[in-house]
XYZ file of C-alpha atoms in Angstrom:
138
model
C -24.709 27.995 17.964
C -26.554 24.889 18.957
C -25.941 22.063 21.456
C -27.782 19.129 22.977
C -27.728 17.363 26.360
C -28.597 13.669 26.665
C -29.644 11.799 29.767
C -29.650 8.029 29.508
C -31.009 7.144 32.924
C -27.842 7.701 34.909
C -24.918 10.122 35.280
C -23.133 11.535 33.498
C -25.193 13.765 31.306
C -23.681 13.981 27.828
C -23.310 17.352 26.100
C -22.917 17.332 22.288
C -21.855 20.474 20.493
C -23.021 21.628 17.083
C -19.709 20.207 15.698
C -20.162 16.847 17.453
C -17.757 17.351 20.361
C -18.746 15.480 23.500
C -18.556 16.801 27.096
C -19.553 14.764 30.103
C -21.331 16.528 32.986
C -21.696 15.200 36.502
C -22.165 16.241 40.055
C -21.001 14.954 43.449
C -22.267 11.749 44.945
C -23.975 13.880 47.670
C -26.130 15.319 44.940
C -26.859 12.016 43.070
C -23.859 12.035 40.702
C -20.698 10.005 40.512
C -18.236 12.813 41.006
C -16.153 11.550 38.048
C -16.803 14.378 35.648
C -16.930 18.188 35.690
C -20.029 20.118 36.778
C -21.431 22.687 34.494
C -19.970 25.440 36.779
C -16.549 23.774 36.573
C -16.771 23.928 32.822
C -17.882 27.542 32.857
C -14.956 28.513 35.071
C -12.546 26.679 32.806
C -14.159 28.279 29.761
C -13.256 31.821 30.792
C -9.567 30.758 31.004
C -9.743 28.819 27.768
C -11.419 31.640 25.936
C -8.782 34.141 27.153
C -5.806 31.820 26.465
C -6.871 31.612 22.832
C -6.874 35.407 22.643
C -3.589 35.987 24.516
C -1.607 33.333 22.551
C -3.085 34.649 19.334
C -2.229 38.289 20.060
C 1.333 37.467 21.119
C 2.151 35.073 18.306
C 0.894 37.662 15.762
C 3.583 39.934 17.335
C 6.051 37.140 16.608
C 6.603 36.507 20.302
C 7.723 33.105 21.620
C 5.638 31.498 24.350
C 7.397 28.668 26.119
C 4.582 28.101 28.625
C 1.392 29.762 29.746
C -0.597 28.720 32.794
C -3.776 30.395 34.038
C -4.852 29.721 37.600
C -8.482 30.626 38.220
C -10.193 31.353 41.584
C -13.818 32.082 41.971
C -16.474 33.083 44.556
C -20.076 32.007 44.203
C -23.224 33.478 45.841
C -24.452 31.609 48.917
C -28.042 31.587 47.714
C -29.494 29.765 44.695
C -28.777 29.925 41.815
C -25.269 30.366 43.306
C -23.908 32.429 40.444
C -20.286 33.422 40.213
C -19.844 36.762 41.979
C -16.154 37.107 41.276
C -13.482 35.339 39.215
C -9.748 36.073 39.413
C -7.320 34.830 36.819
C -3.499 34.592 37.345
C -1.577 34.385 34.093
C 1.909 32.920 34.500
C 4.020 32.949 31.366
C 7.468 31.696 30.430
C 8.929 33.396 27.380
C 12.332 34.537 26.108
C 10.876 37.700 24.597
C 7.485 38.548 26.029
C 7.752 41.459 28.524
C 5.422 42.072 31.453
C 3.896 44.964 29.519
C 3.323 42.712 26.427
C 1.493 40.132 28.532
C -0.573 42.738 30.412
C -1.692 44.402 27.163
C -2.701 41.051 25.598
C -4.697 40.070 28.637
C -6.330 43.503 28.770
C -7.335 43.135 25.086
C -8.689 39.654 25.734
C -10.727 40.650 28.738
C -11.973 44.018 27.510
C -12.509 43.273 23.771
C -12.340 39.633 22.578
C -13.300 37.053 25.264
C -17.008 36.475 24.921
C -17.078 34.240 28.010
C -15.603 36.924 30.139
C -17.978 39.493 28.636
C -20.987 37.223 29.318
C -19.959 36.744 32.965
C -19.407 40.493 33.435
C -22.848 41.274 32.054
C -24.311 38.929 34.647
C -22.712 41.092 37.418
C -19.644 38.856 38.043
C -16.495 40.859 38.814
C -13.661 39.463 36.651
C -10.079 40.494 37.625
C -6.612 39.243 36.675
C -2.923 39.593 37.304
C 0.038 38.692 35.108
C 3.491 37.374 35.800
C 6.470 36.587 33.607
C 8.412 33.708 35.110
C 12.016 33.108 34.175
């Protein structure tokens, strides 16, 4: 993989992926930014959820399950001292489905977090505790 970051004299920084996708990065006004775009840590936190949602949806649709809605709420704790890494991340998976059981969802998330999600694996290897819970909403 490759990527590039551009700075054109003012915020936001512009990230360009190997495939040409653009992401804007910013920081708060307090730290010299505009506050209008995500910070790199915002994007990293979203990435763990995005990585896992691809896995979970893929696993369940391969089992011919119907997913009406899936929402992942993500909470995190960061270290007080620089570089202020994530020390813990907790994901809450809330799914609506006519045929996915609690056990189906739990197993799909377990596979994602323990086998497939490279973002989660990267965070865990850095010492971050990654936990989750699942809920089927009717």
